[in-house]
Amino acid sequence: MNYVYLEHEPRRCDVKVDTGIAANDRNDIAEGLSRVLADTYTLYLKTHQYHWNVTGPQFRSLHLMFEEQYRELWAATDEIAERIRALGEFAPGTYAEFTKLSSIQEDNTVPSSDQMVKNLVKGHEQVVKTARDLFKVADEAGDEVTADLMVQRMQASEKTAWMLRSTVE
């Protein structure tokens, strides 16, 4: 079977949104949210992979901790995507889109349990950086809802990174 793959720009919504945020600001915020979504989804997938594949003396504790973390990340992806939609834009939802937008790299191998933890620390720190960049844009545009969502994401990822760092110190 031959497959044809088409590259295309993200679809734009043609719906009128009048909530007090300028259209160009909504677009910039939606683009930033798309990057946060891509980072969050990529980190979710990485965390879930580690949950499945962790081995070693800390297996049980890491297996359970990774499950707790990927469940939280999964819920976050929905909140972020729904915020994009509330701003009147379509949310990215394909691996190809996430790969283009994410600043978090996928793994090509299954790392050791200690390396898994270190990789997840880096991933959560990157989510914080991406969210922090968007927070500034949302705050300047008067988008308190997105700014609040970014505060929640930064808080969750900073706490998770701290807990992960504490397991390998």
PDB file of C-alpha atoms in Angstrom:
ATOM      1  CA  MET A   1       0.000   0.000   0.000  1.00  0.00           C
ATOM      2  CA  ASN A   2       1.258   3.492  -0.832  1.00  0.00           C
ATOM      3  CA  TYR A   3       0.624   6.265   1.633  1.00  0.00           C
ATOM      4  CA  VAL A   4       0.673   9.939   0.799  1.00  0.00           C
ATOM      5  CA  TYR A   5       1.755  12.244   3.592  1.00  0.00           C
ATOM      6  CA  LEU A   6       0.835  15.875   3.294  1.00  0.00           C
ATOM      7  CA  GLU A   7       2.431  18.646   5.280  1.00  0.00           C
ATOM      8  CA  HIS A   8       0.132  21.500   6.079  1.00  0.00           C
ATOM      9  CA  GLU A   9      -0.099  24.488   8.314  1.00  0.00           C
ATOM     10  CA  PRO A  10      -2.294  24.204  11.384  1.00  0.00           C
ATOM     11  CA  ARG A  11      -5.940  24.818  10.624  1.00  0.00           C
ATOM     12  CA  ARG A  12      -7.225  28.167  11.845  1.00  0.00           C
ATOM     13  CA  CYS A  13     -10.669  28.634  13.303  1.00  0.00           C
ATOM     14  CA  ASP A  14     -12.960  31.113  11.609  1.00  0.00           C
ATOM     15  CA  VAL A  15     -15.042  31.664  14.706  1.00  0.00           C
ATOM     16  CA  LYS A  16     -15.410  35.176  16.104  1.00  0.00           C
ATOM     17  CA  VAL A  17     -14.234  35.461  19.706  1.00  0.00           C
ATOM     18  CA  ASP A  18     -14.866  38.709  21.588  1.00  0.00           C
ATOM     19  CA  THR A  19     -13.639  38.296  25.170  1.00  0.00           C
ATOM     20  CA  GLY A  20     -11.523  41.422  25.449  1.00  0.00           C
ATOM     21  CA  ILE A  21      -8.270  39.936  24.145  1.00  0.00           C
ATOM     22  CA  ALA A  22      -7.124  41.257  20.776  1.00  0.00           C
ATOM     23  CA  ALA A  23      -7.153  38.746  17.912  1.00  0.00           C
ATOM     24  CA  ASN A  24      -3.393  38.971  17.345  1.00  0.00           C
ATOM     25  CA  ASP A  25      -2.791  38.426  21.091  1.00  0.00           C
ATOM     26  CA  ARG A  26      -5.150  35.422  21.093  1.00  0.00           C
ATOM     27  CA  ASN A  27      -3.219  33.993  18.148  1.00  0.00           C
ATOM     28  CA  ASP A  28       0.157  34.514  19.893  1.00  0.00           C
ATOM     29  CA  ILE A  29      -1.190  32.981  23.083  1.00  0.00           C
ATOM     30  CA  ALA A  30      -2.665  29.991  21.213  1.00  0.00           C
ATOM     31  CA  GLU A  31       0.698  29.429  19.513  1.00  0.00           C
ATOM     32  CA  GLY A  32       2.434  29.530  22.900  1.00  0.00           C
ATOM     33  CA  LEU A  33      -0.157  27.175  24.355  1.00  0.00           C
ATOM     34  CA  SER A  34       0.480  24.820  21.432  1.00  0.00           C
ATOM     35  CA  ARG A  35       4.162  24.698  22.422  1.00  0.00           C
ATOM     36  CA  VAL A  36       3.239  24.063  26.069  1.00  0.00           C
ATOM     37  CA  LEU A  37       0.837  21.352  24.915  1.00  0.00           C
ATOM     38  CA  ALA A  38       3.518  19.725  22.749  1.00  0.00           C
ATOM     39  CA  ASP A  39       6.058  19.777  25.581  1.00  0.00           C
ATOM     40  CA  THR A  40       3.492  18.423  28.032  1.00  0.00           C
ATOM     41  CA  TYR A  41       2.345  15.670  25.686  1.00  0.00           C
ATOM     42  CA  THR A  42       5.904  14.641  24.837  1.00  0.00           C
ATOM     43  CA  LEU A  43       6.771  14.546  28.540  1.00  0.00           C
ATOM     44  CA  TYR A  44       3.578  12.552  29.207  1.00  0.00           C
ATOM     45  CA  LEU A  45       4.568   9.990  26.582  1.00  0.00           C
ATOM     46  CA  LYS A  46       8.135   9.773  27.903  1.00  0.00           C
ATOM     47  CA  THR A  47       6.896   9.338  31.481  1.00  0.00           C
ATOM     48  CA  HIS A  48       4.437   6.643  30.414  1.00  0.00           C
ATOM     49  CA  GLN A  49       7.189   4.814  28.505  1.00  0.00           C
ATOM     50  CA  TYR A  50       9.396   4.928  31.600  1.00  0.00           C
ATOM     51  CA  HIS A  51       6.514   3.610  33.732  1.00  0.00           C
ATOM     52  CA  TRP A  52       6.288   0.592  31.432  1.00  0.00           C
ATOM     53  CA  ASN A  53      10.009  -0.025  31.102  1.00  0.00           C
ATOM     54  CA  VAL A  54      11.668   0.907  34.403  1.00  0.00           C
ATOM     55  CA  THR A  55      13.797  -1.827  36.016  1.00  0.00           C
ATOM     56  CA  GLY A  56      16.120  -2.109  38.953  1.00  0.00           C
ATOM     57  CA  PRO A  57      16.075  -1.908  42.752  1.00  0.00           C
ATOM     58  CA  GLN A  58      13.720   1.095  42.739  1.00  0.00           C
ATOM     59  CA  PHE A  59      11.310  -0.522  40.282  1.00  0.00           C
ATOM     60  CA  ARG A  60       8.170  -0.448  42.403  1.00  0.00           C
ATOM     61  CA  SER A  61       8.562   3.077  43.766  1.00  0.00           C
ATOM     62  CA  LEU A  62       9.517   4.528  40.366  1.00  0.00           C
ATOM     63  CA  HIS A  63       6.820   2.557  38.539  1.00  0.00           C
ATOM     64  CA  LEU A  64       4.175   3.988  40.881  1.00  0.00           C
ATOM     65  CA  MET A  65       5.632   7.508  40.871  1.00  0.00           C
ATOM     66  CA  PHE A  66       5.818   7.585  37.063  1.00  0.00           C
ATOM     67  CA  GLU A  67       2.178   6.458  36.879  1.00  0.00           C
ATOM     68  CA  GLU A  68       1.094   9.284  39.172  1.00  0.00           C
ATOM     69  CA  GLN A  69       3.080  11.731  37.069  1.00  0.00           C
ATOM     70  CA  TYR A  70       1.851  10.594  33.654  1.00  0.00           C
ATOM     71  CA  ARG A  71      -1.762  10.725  34.866  1.00  0.00           C
ATOM     72  CA  GLU A  72      -1.264  14.332  35.981  1.00  0.00           C
ATOM     73  CA  LEU A  73       0.378  15.244  32.665  1.00  0.00           C
ATOM     74  CA  TRP A  74      -2.448  13.581  30.720  1.00  0.00           C
ATOM     75  CA  ALA A  75      -5.028  15.678  32.553  1.00  0.00           C
ATOM     76  CA  ALA A  76      -2.942  18.792  31.907  1.00  0.00           C
ATOM     77  CA  THR A  77      -2.923  18.174  28.147  1.00  0.00           C
ATOM     78  CA  ASP A  78      -6.707  18.355  28.117  1.00  0.00           C
ATOM     79  CA  GLU A  79      -6.762  21.637  30.058  1.00  0.00           C
ATOM     80  CA  ILE A  80      -4.194  23.199  27.746  1.00  0.00           C
ATOM     81  CA  ALA A  81      -5.925  22.035  24.552  1.00  0.00           C
ATOM     82  CA  GLU A  82      -9.289  23.263  25.793  1.00  0.00           C
ATOM     83  CA  ARG A  83      -7.770  26.682  26.524  1.00  0.00           C
ATOM     84  CA  ILE A  84      -6.536  26.854  22.923  1.00  0.00           C
ATOM     85  CA  ARG A  85     -10.071  26.083  21.755  1.00  0.00           C
ATOM     86  CA  ALA A  86     -11.575  28.701  24.107  1.00  0.00           C
ATOM     87  CA  LEU A  87      -9.310  31.255  22.433  1.00  0.00           C
ATOM     88  CA  GLY A  88     -10.855  30.325  19.089  1.00  0.00           C
ATOM     89  CA  GLU A  89      -8.037  28.244  17.602  1.00  0.00           C
ATOM     90  CA  PHE A  90      -7.627  24.556  16.842  1.00  0.00           C
ATOM     91  CA  ALA A  91      -5.308  22.586  19.118  1.00  0.00           C
ATOM     92  CA  PRO A  92      -2.508  20.511  17.585  1.00  0.00           C
ATOM     93  CA  GLY A  93      -3.108  16.818  18.041  1.00  0.00           C
ATOM     94  CA  THR A  94      -0.761  14.756  15.904  1.00  0.00           C
ATOM     95  CA  TYR A  95       2.669  13.335  16.608  1.00  0.00           C
ATOM     96  CA  ALA A  96       3.986  15.285  13.627  1.00  0.00           C
ATOM     97  CA  GLU A  97       2.694  18.564  15.041  1.00  0.00           C
ATOM     98  CA  PHE A  98       3.969  17.793  18.530  1.00  0.00           C
ATOM     99  CA  THR A  99       7.394  16.863  17.151  1.00  0.00           C
ATOM    100  CA  LYS A 100       7.638  20.210  15.357  1.00  0.00           C
ATOM    101  CA  LEU A 101       6.454  22.202  18.385  1.00  0.00           C
ATOM    102  CA  SER A 102       8.095  20.400  21.313  1.00  0.00           C
ATOM    103  CA  SER A 103      11.421  21.365  22.818  1.00  0.00           C
ATOM    104  CA  ILE A 104      11.613  18.009  24.628  1.00  0.00           C
ATOM    105  CA  GLN A 105      13.406  15.196  22.820  1.00  0.00           C
ATOM    106  CA  GLU A 106      12.101  11.641  22.659  1.00  0.00           C
ATOM    107  CA  ASP A 107      14.332   8.743  23.699  1.00  0.00           C
ATOM    108  CA  ASN A 108      15.640   6.284  21.135  1.00  0.00           C
ATOM    109  CA  THR A 109      16.596   3.729  23.785  1.00  0.00           C
ATOM    110  CA  VAL A 110      15.422   2.644  27.218  1.00  0.00           C
ATOM    111  CA  PRO A 111      17.696   4.409  29.713  1.00  0.00           C
ATOM    112  CA  SER A 112      18.662   3.186  33.171  1.00  0.00           C
ATOM    113  CA  SER A 113      16.278   4.069  35.991  1.00  0.00           C
ATOM    114  CA  ASP A 114      18.598   6.837  37.245  1.00  0.00           C
ATOM    115  CA  GLN A 115      18.832   8.291  33.730  1.00  0.00           C
ATOM    116  CA  MET A 116      15.052   8.107  33.393  1.00  0.00           C
ATOM    117  CA  VAL A 117      14.700  10.243  36.503  1.00  0.00           C
ATOM    118  CA  LYS A 118      17.313  12.726  35.255  1.00  0.00           C
ATOM    119  CA  ASN A 119      15.607  12.923  31.858  1.00  0.00           C
ATOM    120  CA  LEU A 120      12.259  13.611  33.486  1.00  0.00           C
ATOM    121  CA  VAL A 121      13.786  16.363  35.636  1.00  0.00           C
ATOM    122  CA  LYS A 122      15.051  18.027  32.441  1.00  0.00           C
ATOM    123  CA  GLY A 123      11.647  17.566  30.816  1.00  0.00           C
ATOM    124  CA  HIS A 124       9.780  19.177  33.696  1.00  0.00           C
ATOM    125  CA  GLU A 125      12.269  22.007  33.815  1.00  0.00           C
ATOM    126  CA  GLN A 126      11.669  22.589  30.098  1.00  0.00           C
ATOM    127  CA  VAL A 127       7.902  22.646  30.601  1.00  0.00           C
ATOM    128  CA  VAL A 128       8.446  25.324  33.265  1.00  0.00           C
ATOM    129  CA  LYS A 129      10.571  27.398  30.862  1.00  0.00           C
ATOM    130  CA  THR A 130       8.033  27.108  28.040  1.00  0.00           C
ATOM    131  CA  ALA A 131       5.168  27.968  30.388  1.00  0.00           C
ATOM    132  CA  ARG A 132       7.110  30.894  31.861  1.00  0.00           C
ATOM    133  CA  ASP A 133       7.668  32.354  28.378  1.00  0.00           C
ATOM    134  CA  LEU A 134       3.954  32.096  27.635  1.00  0.00           C
ATOM    135  CA  PHE A 135       3.009  33.518  31.036  1.00  0.00           C
ATOM    136  CA  LYS A 136       4.716  36.795  30.095  1.00  0.00           C
ATOM    137  CA  VAL A 137       2.837  36.999  26.780  1.00  0.00           C
ATOM    138  CA  ALA A 138      -0.510  36.152  28.391  1.00  0.00           C
ATOM    139  CA  ASP A 139       0.044  38.594  31.249  1.00  0.00           C
ATOM    140  CA  GLU A 140       0.897  41.455  28.869  1.00  0.00           C
ATOM    141  CA  ALA A 141      -2.234  40.683  26.831  1.00  0.00           C
ATOM    142  CA  GLY A 142      -4.458  40.688  29.916  1.00  0.00           C
ATOM    143  CA  ASP A 143      -5.275  36.981  29.550  1.00  0.00           C
ATOM    144  CA  GLU A 144      -5.551  36.071  33.207  1.00  0.00           C
ATOM    145  CA  VAL A 145      -7.004  32.640  32.450  1.00  0.00           C
ATOM    146  CA  THR A 146      -3.987  31.517  30.413  1.00  0.00           C
ATOM    147  CA  ALA A 147      -1.598  33.193  32.863  1.00  0.00           C
ATOM    148  CA  ASP A 148      -3.241  31.269  35.723  1.00  0.00           C
ATOM    149  CA  LEU A 149      -3.049  28.020  33.772  1.00  0.00           C
ATOM    150  CA  MET A 150       0.670  28.615  33.195  1.00  0.00           C
ATOM    151  CA  VAL A 151       1.189  29.266  36.923  1.00  0.00           C
ATOM    152  CA  GLN A 152      -0.501  25.918  37.631  1.00  0.00           C
ATOM    153  CA  ARG A 153       1.703  24.147  35.062  1.00  0.00           C
ATOM    154  CA  MET A 154       4.883  25.758  36.418  1.00  0.00           C
ATOM    155  CA  GLN A 155       3.911  24.852  39.973  1.00  0.00           C
ATOM    156  CA  ALA A 156       3.146  21.223  39.084  1.00  0.00           C
ATOM    157  CA  SER A 157       6.324  20.734  37.040  1.00  0.00           C
ATOM    158  CA  GLU A 158       8.585  22.492  39.547  1.00  0.00           C
ATOM    159  CA  LYS A 159       7.235  20.267  42.329  1.00  0.00           C
ATOM    160  CA  THR A 160       7.597  17.127  40.214  1.00  0.00           C
ATOM    161  CA  ALA A 161      11.169  18.060  39.217  1.00  0.00           C
ATOM    162  CA  TRP A 162      12.034  18.586  42.896  1.00  0.00           C
ATOM    163  CA  MET A 163      10.600  15.180  43.831  1.00  0.00           C
ATOM    164  CA  LEU A 164      12.445  13.486  40.980  1.00  0.00           C
ATOM    165  CA  ARG A 165      15.743  15.206  41.858  1.00  0.00           C
ATOM    166  CA  SER A 166      15.317  14.039  45.438  1.00  0.00           C
ATOM    167  CA  THR A 167      15.210  10.393  44.339  1.00  0.00           C
ATOM    168  CA  VAL A 168      18.674  10.516  42.725  1.00  0.00           C
ATOM    169  CA  GLU A 169      20.534  12.745  45.202  1.00  0.00           C
TER     170      GLU A 169
END
